[in-house]
Each structure stands twice: as structure tokens, then as C-alpha cells.
mmCIF file of C-alpha atoms in Angstrom:
data_model
loop_
_atom_site.group_PDB
_atom_site.id
_atom_site.type_symbol
_atom_site.label_atom_id
_atom_site.label_comp_id
_atom_site.label_asym_id
_atom_site.label_seq_id
_atom_site.Cartn_x
_atom_site.Cartn_y
_atom_site.Cartn_z
ATOM 1 C CA GLY A 1 -185.932 175.557 119.392
ATOM 2 C CA GLU A 2 -186.554 175.271 123.106
ATOM 3 C CA ASN A 3 -184.452 177.422 125.444
ATOM 4 C CA VAL A 4 -184.166 176.551 129.143
ATOM 5 C CA GLU A 5 -182.777 178.970 131.695
ATOM 6 C CA GLN A 6 -181.983 178.001 135.277
ATOM 7 C CA HIS A 7 -181.242 180.148 138.338
ATOM 8 C CA PRO A 8 -179.336 180.454 140.528
ATOM 9 C CA SER A 9 -176.108 178.851 139.316
ATOM 10 C CA THR A 10 -174.947 178.308 142.903
ATOM 11 C CA LEU A 11 -176.909 178.140 146.136
ATOM 12 C CA SER A 12 -175.583 177.765 149.655
ATOM 13 C CA VAL A 13 -177.915 177.040 152.546
ATOM 14 C CA GLN A 14 -177.662 176.003 156.152
ATOM 15 C CA GLU A 15 -178.793 172.519 157.059
ATOM 16 C CA GLY A 16 -182.501 172.545 157.789
ATOM 17 C CA ASP A 17 -183.230 175.550 155.595
ATOM 18 C CA SER A 18 -185.196 175.421 152.352
ATOM 19 C CA ALA A 19 -183.755 175.692 148.845
ATOM 20 C CA VAL A 20 -185.560 176.863 145.728
ATOM 21 C CA ILE A 21 -184.303 176.555 142.163
ATOM 22 C CA LYS A 22 -186.157 178.110 139.238
ATOM 23 C CA CYS A 23 -186.292 177.379 135.525
ATOM 24 C CA THR A 24 -187.957 179.071 132.599
ATOM 25 C CA TYR A 25 -188.604 177.685 129.144
ATOM 26 C CA SER A 26 -189.648 179.165 125.843
ATOM 27 C CA ASP A 27 -191.781 176.649 123.938
ATOM 28 C CA SER A 28 -195.368 176.481 125.184
ATOM 29 C CA ALA A 29 -195.719 173.060 123.510
ATOM 30 C CA SER A 30 -193.333 171.493 126.053
ATOM 31 C CA ASN A 31 -195.290 169.344 128.470
ATOM 32 C CA TYR A 32 -192.951 167.326 130.683
ATOM 33 C CA PHE A 33 -190.544 168.815 133.219
ATOM 34 C CA PRO A 34 -188.193 166.567 135.201
ATOM 35 C CA TRP A 35 -185.546 167.483 137.743
ATOM 36 C CA TYR A 36 -182.264 165.598 137.973
ATOM 37 C CA LYS A 37 -179.699 165.447 140.759
ATOM 38 C CA GLN A 38 -176.105 164.824 139.743
ATOM 39 C CA GLU A 39 -173.185 164.131 142.033
ATOM 40 C CA LEU A 40 -169.656 164.682 140.770
ATOM 41 C CA GLY A 41 -168.749 162.228 138.006
ATOM 42 C CA LYS A 42 -172.010 160.318 138.347
ATOM 43 C CA ARG A 43 -175.136 159.946 136.273
ATOM 44 C CA PRO A 44 -178.043 162.388 136.429
ATOM 45 C CA GLN A 45 -180.712 160.836 138.642
ATOM 46 C CA LEU A 46 -184.373 161.691 138.278
ATOM 47 C CA ILE A 47 -185.696 163.017 141.577
ATOM 48 C CA ILE A 48 -189.109 164.386 140.630
ATOM 49 C CA ASP A 49 -191.071 165.260 137.516
ATOM 50 C CA ILE A 50 -194.274 167.034 136.574
ATOM 51 C CA ARG A 51 -196.504 167.115 133.534
ATOM 52 C CA SER A 52 -198.260 170.158 132.174
ATOM 53 C CA ASN A 53 -201.713 169.103 133.377
ATOM 54 C CA VAL A 54 -200.563 169.372 137.012
ATOM 55 C CA GLY A 55 -199.591 172.515 138.929
ATOM 56 C CA GLU A 56 -197.721 170.968 141.834
ATOM 57 C CA LYS A 57 -196.271 167.637 142.870
ATOM 58 C CA LYS A 58 -194.667 166.657 146.156
ATOM 59 C CA ASP A 59 -192.509 163.737 147.261
ATOM 60 C CA GLN A 60 -191.457 163.934 150.906
ATOM 61 C CA ARG A 61 -189.034 166.888 151.204
ATOM 62 C CA ILE A 62 -189.068 167.647 147.476
ATOM 63 C CA ALA A 63 -191.748 169.484 145.533
ATOM 64 C CA VAL A 64 -192.069 170.916 142.059
ATOM 65 C CA THR A 65 -194.424 173.679 140.970
ATOM 66 C CA LEU A 66 -195.321 174.561 137.404
ATOM 67 C CA ASN A 67 -196.773 177.778 136.014
ATOM 68 C CA LYS A 68 -197.565 176.892 132.420
ATOM 69 C CA THR A 69 -198.880 180.350 131.576
ATOM 70 C CA ALA A 70 -195.677 182.020 132.666
ATOM 71 C CA LYS A 71 -193.579 179.108 131.374
ATOM 72 C CA HIS A 72 -191.620 178.534 134.548
ATOM 73 C CA PHE A 73 -191.246 175.736 137.073
ATOM 74 C CA SER A 74 -189.417 175.445 140.368
ATOM 75 C CA LEU A 75 -187.848 172.826 142.600
ATOM 76 C CA HIS A 76 -188.366 173.191 146.338
ATOM 77 C CA ILE A 77 -186.315 171.234 148.862
ATOM 78 C CA THR A 78 -187.310 171.595 152.492
ATOM 79 C CA GLU A 79 -185.335 170.628 155.619
ATOM 80 C CA THR A 80 -182.144 170.376 153.576
ATOM 81 C CA GLN A 81 -179.482 167.897 154.621
ATOM 82 C CA PRO A 82 -175.756 167.761 153.754
ATOM 83 C CA GLU A 83 -176.445 164.789 151.458
ATOM 84 C CA ASP A 84 -178.639 167.068 149.331
ATOM 85 C CA SER A 85 -175.421 168.787 148.193
ATOM 86 C CA ALA A 86 -175.088 168.179 144.443
ATOM 87 C CA VAL A 87 -175.750 169.802 141.088
ATOM 88 C CA TYR A 88 -179.421 169.975 140.172
ATOM 89 C CA PHE A 89 -180.600 170.226 136.575
ATOM 90 C CA CYS A 90 -184.047 171.076 135.371
ATOM 91 C CA ALA A 91 -185.045 169.714 131.987
ATOM 92 C CA VAL A 92 -187.786 170.181 129.453
ATOM 93 C CA HIS A 93 -189.059 167.485 127.127
ATOM 94 C CA ASN A 94 -189.333 168.958 123.653
ATOM 95 C CA THR A 95 -189.477 167.244 120.253
ATOM 96 C CA ASP A 96 -188.713 163.804 121.679
ATOM 97 C CA LYS A 97 -185.654 164.744 123.718
ATOM 98 C CA LEU A 98 -184.729 166.367 127.009
ATOM 99 C CA ILE A 99 -183.169 169.808 126.980
ATOM 100 C CA PHE A 100 -181.343 170.627 130.189
ATOM 101 C CA GLY A 101 -180.947 173.829 132.114
ATOM 102 C CA THR A 102 -177.472 175.036 133.009
ATOM 103 C CA GLY A 103 -177.514 173.518 136.486
ATOM 104 C CA THR A 104 -177.476 174.752 140.083
ATOM 105 C CA ARG A 105 -174.719 173.749 142.471
ATOM 106 C CA LEU A 106 -176.376 173.360 145.877
ATOM 107 C CA GLN A 107 -174.211 173.280 148.975
ATOM 108 C CA VAL A 108 -175.798 172.455 152.313
ATOM 109 C CA PHE A 109 -173.618 173.388 155.270
ATOM 110 C CA PRO A 110 -173.970 171.453 158.550
ATOM 111 C CA ALA B 1 -183.756 146.226 138.374
ATOM 112 C CA ALA B 2 -181.586 146.346 135.274
ATOM 113 C CA GLY B 3 -180.247 149.766 134.367
ATOM 114 C CA VAL B 4 -178.624 151.332 131.352
ATOM 115 C CA ILE B 5 -175.168 149.849 130.879
ATOM 116 C CA GLN B 6 -172.347 151.819 129.297
ATOM 117 C CA SER B 7 -168.867 150.697 128.404
ATOM 118 C CA PRO B 8 -166.118 151.433 128.844
ATOM 119 C CA ARG B 9 -166.326 153.438 132.067
ATOM 120 C CA HIS B 10 -163.134 155.324 131.276
ATOM 121 C CA LEU B 11 -161.290 155.802 127.997
ATOM 122 C CA ILE B 12 -158.028 157.568 127.273
ATOM 123 C CA LYS B 13 -157.143 158.403 123.680
ATOM 124 C CA GLU B 14 -154.623 160.475 121.799
ATOM 125 C CA LYS B 15 -155.572 163.287 119.414
ATOM 126 C CA ARG B 16 -156.679 162.071 115.980
ATOM 127 C CA GLU B 17 -157.468 158.580 117.282
ATOM 128 C CA THR B 18 -160.899 156.966 117.168
ATOM 129 C CA ALA B 19 -163.137 155.797 119.986
ATOM 130 C CA THR B 20 -166.245 153.645 120.236
ATOM 131 C CA LEU B 21 -168.654 153.959 123.150
ATOM 132 C CA LYS B 22 -171.299 151.340 123.791
ATOM 133 C CA CYS B 23 -174.693 151.556 125.417
ATOM 134 C CA TYR B 24 -177.093 148.784 126.436
ATOM 135 C CA PRO B 25 -180.559 150.166 127.249
ATOM 136 C CA ILE B 26 -182.919 148.912 129.900
ATOM 137 C CA PRO B 27 -184.624 145.737 128.624
ATOM 138 C CA ARG B 28 -187.684 146.537 126.459
ATOM 139 C CA HIS B 29 -186.639 150.167 126.071
ATOM 140 C CA ASP B 30 -186.613 151.013 122.379
ATOM 141 C CA THR B 31 -185.256 154.544 122.407
ATOM 142 C CA VAL B 32 -181.656 155.524 123.069
ATOM 143 C CA TYR B 33 -180.191 158.999 123.541
ATOM 144 C CA TRP B 34 -176.590 160.193 123.654
ATOM 145 C CA TYR B 35 -175.534 163.242 125.656
ATOM 146 C CA GLN B 36 -172.148 164.940 126.042
ATOM 147 C CA GLN B 37 -171.313 166.707 129.305
ATOM 148 C CA GLY B 38 -168.207 168.852 129.551
ATOM 149 C CA PRO B 39 -166.720 169.787 132.944
ATOM 150 C CA GLY B 40 -169.112 172.066 134.806
ATOM 151 C CA GLN B 41 -171.565 172.008 131.904
ATOM 152 C CA ASP B 42 -175.076 170.708 131.427
ATOM 153 C CA PRO B 43 -175.634 167.584 129.342
ATOM 154 C CA GLN B 44 -175.862 168.464 125.650
ATOM 155 C CA PHE B 45 -178.033 166.314 123.395
ATOM 156 C CA LEU B 46 -176.114 164.632 120.569
ATOM 157 C CA ILE B 47 -178.406 162.122 118.863
ATOM 158 C CA SER B 48 -181.242 159.685 119.489
ATOM 159 C CA PHE B 49 -182.614 156.494 117.988
ATOM 160 C CA TYR B 50 -186.046 154.918 118.060
ATOM 161 C CA GLU B 51 -186.540 151.391 116.810
ATOM 162 C CA LYS B 52 -183.081 151.401 115.216
ATOM 163 C CA MET B 53 -183.739 154.555 113.208
ATOM 164 C CA GLN B 54 -182.251 157.952 113.958
ATOM 165 C CA SER B 55 -185.052 160.024 115.443
ATOM 166 C CA ASP B 56 -183.371 163.326 116.290
ATOM 167 C CA LYS B 57 -180.011 164.995 115.959
ATOM 168 C CA GLY B 58 -178.494 167.715 118.089
ATOM 169 C CA SER B 59 -175.060 169.282 118.288
ATOM 170 C CA ILE B 60 -173.171 166.216 117.121
ATOM 171 C CA PRO B 61 -169.970 166.867 115.131
ATOM 172 C CA ASP B 62 -169.673 165.329 111.672
ATOM 173 C CA ARG B 63 -166.709 163.343 113.038
ATOM 174 C CA PHE B 64 -169.143 161.420 115.232
ATOM 175 C CA SER B 65 -171.604 158.800 114.095
ATOM 176 C CA ALA B 66 -173.914 156.463 115.917
ATOM 177 C CA GLN B 67 -176.296 153.629 115.302
ATOM 178 C CA GLN B 68 -178.736 151.385 117.102
ATOM 179 C CA PHE B 69 -178.558 147.674 116.468
ATOM 180 C CA SER B 70 -181.213 144.966 116.233
ATOM 181 C CA ASP B 71 -180.827 144.154 119.956
ATOM 182 C CA TYR B 72 -181.394 147.879 120.684
ATOM 183 C CA HIS B 73 -177.903 148.535 121.945
ATOM 184 C CA SER B 74 -176.225 151.586 120.517
ATOM 185 C CA GLU B 75 -172.686 152.629 119.678
ATOM 186 C CA LEU B 76 -171.236 156.100 119.360
ATOM 187 C CA ASN B 77 -168.232 156.233 117.051
ATOM 188 C CA MET B 78 -165.897 159.173 117.351
ATOM 189 C CA SER B 79 -163.104 159.792 114.862
ATOM 190 C CA SER B 80 -160.275 162.326 114.557
ATOM 191 C CA LEU B 81 -160.550 163.001 118.266
ATOM 192 C CA GLU B 82 -159.786 166.510 119.476
ATOM 193 C CA LEU B 83 -158.834 167.785 122.926
ATOM 194 C CA GLY B 84 -162.251 169.417 123.156
ATOM 195 C CA ASP B 85 -163.964 166.038 122.881
ATOM 196 C CA SER B 86 -162.846 165.235 126.425
ATOM 197 C CA ALA B 87 -166.100 164.908 128.341
ATOM 198 C CA LEU B 88 -168.476 162.581 130.093
ATOM 199 C CA TYR B 89 -170.687 160.829 127.554
ATOM 200 C CA PHE B 90 -174.032 159.596 128.818
ATOM 201 C CA CYS B 91 -176.430 157.246 127.191
ATOM 202 C CA ALA B 92 -180.051 157.210 128.262
ATOM 203 C CA SER B 93 -182.974 155.029 127.320
ATOM 204 C CA SER B 94 -186.735 155.283 127.393
ATOM 205 C CA LEU B 95 -189.756 153.262 126.411
ATOM 206 C CA GLY B 96 -192.333 154.013 123.820
ATOM 207 C CA GLY B 97 -190.945 156.081 120.990
ATOM 208 C CA ARG B 98 -193.461 158.873 120.537
ATOM 209 C CA ALA B 99 -195.735 157.774 123.389
ATOM 210 C CA ALA B 100 -195.878 159.652 126.681
ATOM 211 C CA THR B 101 -193.613 157.065 128.325
ATOM 212 C CA ASN B 102 -190.706 158.166 126.162
ATOM 213 C CA GLU B 103 -190.385 161.327 128.251
ATOM 214 C CA LYS B 104 -188.842 159.554 131.244
ATOM 215 C CA LEU B 105 -185.160 159.035 130.523
ATOM 216 C CA PHE B 106 -182.956 156.717 132.530
ATOM 217 C CA PHE B 107 -179.249 157.440 132.343
ATOM 218 C CA GLY B 108 -176.267 155.128 132.309
ATOM 219 C CA SER B 109 -173.186 155.748 134.442
ATOM 220 C CA GLY B 110 -171.414 157.399 131.542
ATOM 221 C CA THR B 111 -168.083 157.027 129.787
ATOM 222 C CA GLN B 112 -165.367 159.471 130.794
ATOM 223 C CA LEU B 113 -163.365 160.180 127.648
ATOM 224 C CA SER B 114 -160.019 161.893 128.000
ATOM 225 C CA VAL B 115 -158.228 163.005 124.847
ATOM 226 C CA LEU B 116 -154.540 163.726 125.378
#
């Protein structure tokens, strides 16, 4: 089955800096890669997604890049703000379900 | 816009009791997923339904069962509860079964189950 690895597990940045979170997957048949933001005790919220026919997608301060050959994709957050502090999960759509990475706790210090 | 509705929001049970969690998908969504998230863990896929039929099964204990009804809502039944079942249970829904639109999952607010 699909295996999703996510790094780092924790990330601390100063407000205004950039943050990058990386995920790798194992099944080359996977073709949809969303990123979710989850605040404590709340639902995962979709913040950006990318399909395998696209290499990069950007939405304001958030971007995702995909390297299908190497089977890895990354989340980039620029100009981080304290409200970006949360746990971020990558996910891979495989055999009609989402498989999540292990999560990255991002802390943005003012 | 209507979202995925889960009830109850919180549930406290004793060991060996049973629990039923309910999920109402976004209108017109025909696929429902159940995930279990332990403290500090990633969401783990339990089971999914498409058009009222089970479509996939993950790490769901035999003590748990689920179904999707004719109005597309779903219920997760949990019996002989154990301390380790304490977790946040999310339901998600999507549209389209095996079409490309089924990839985008929308999550409910979850049910926090505490087993004492």
C-alpha cells in the first residue's frame, strides 16, 4: 500500500520568514496531493492541492510543488504570520481514499 | 454553504460500553469516509462508503461497524469500547465515487470520544 512520509515533525520560524514542509510517497499511481491545516481539536482544513499533471501551484502566500519522478511534494509558506501556527498534514489520494503524512507542527514566533 | 455535520460533538463512555457516531455529508455528496485521530497522531482511515456500499476498509477493529443509509448519512457503531478507542473521529464526504471529484474530501468537526 501507499506510504507517506513527512518532514520535519516540528518547525519553528520567526514571523515573516518562510516555512517549507516536505512529503514523500511510494506509489507512483497516486495522482492527487492535498495539504491540510489543523488547529488543536478542530477539523483538517484543505489549504491547497495539486494534481500529478501540474508541477507547481500557488495561492497567495502558499505554494505547493510536486516532483512526480522523485515522488515528493512540498508546501511552501512565505511571509509567515502567527496565525499560520498549526499542524500541517500532507496527504496522498490512493485507491479512493486519502492517506495522511505524520504531520508537522509549525510555530511562528512574533 | 452546508458542511459535513457530525454528532455528537463530544461523547464520554465507560469501558465495554457502545457508542454510535453520526455523520451527515454535504448535500449531493455520495461518498463518506471515517477517520480516527489519536492525540498527536495523523488521521487514520477506517472505512468508506460510496452509494451506500462499503467501498474501502482500513484499520478498523472488528468491534466497529458502519453503514451508509438511503439519505447518504452514515453511522459508525463502536462496541466493547476500550481505553485506546479514545480519539477524535472525523467523517469526511466527497462527490463522485470513482470520478476525479472524489479526491477532494471535506471534513466534519469531529466527535471527541473519551473512554473512561
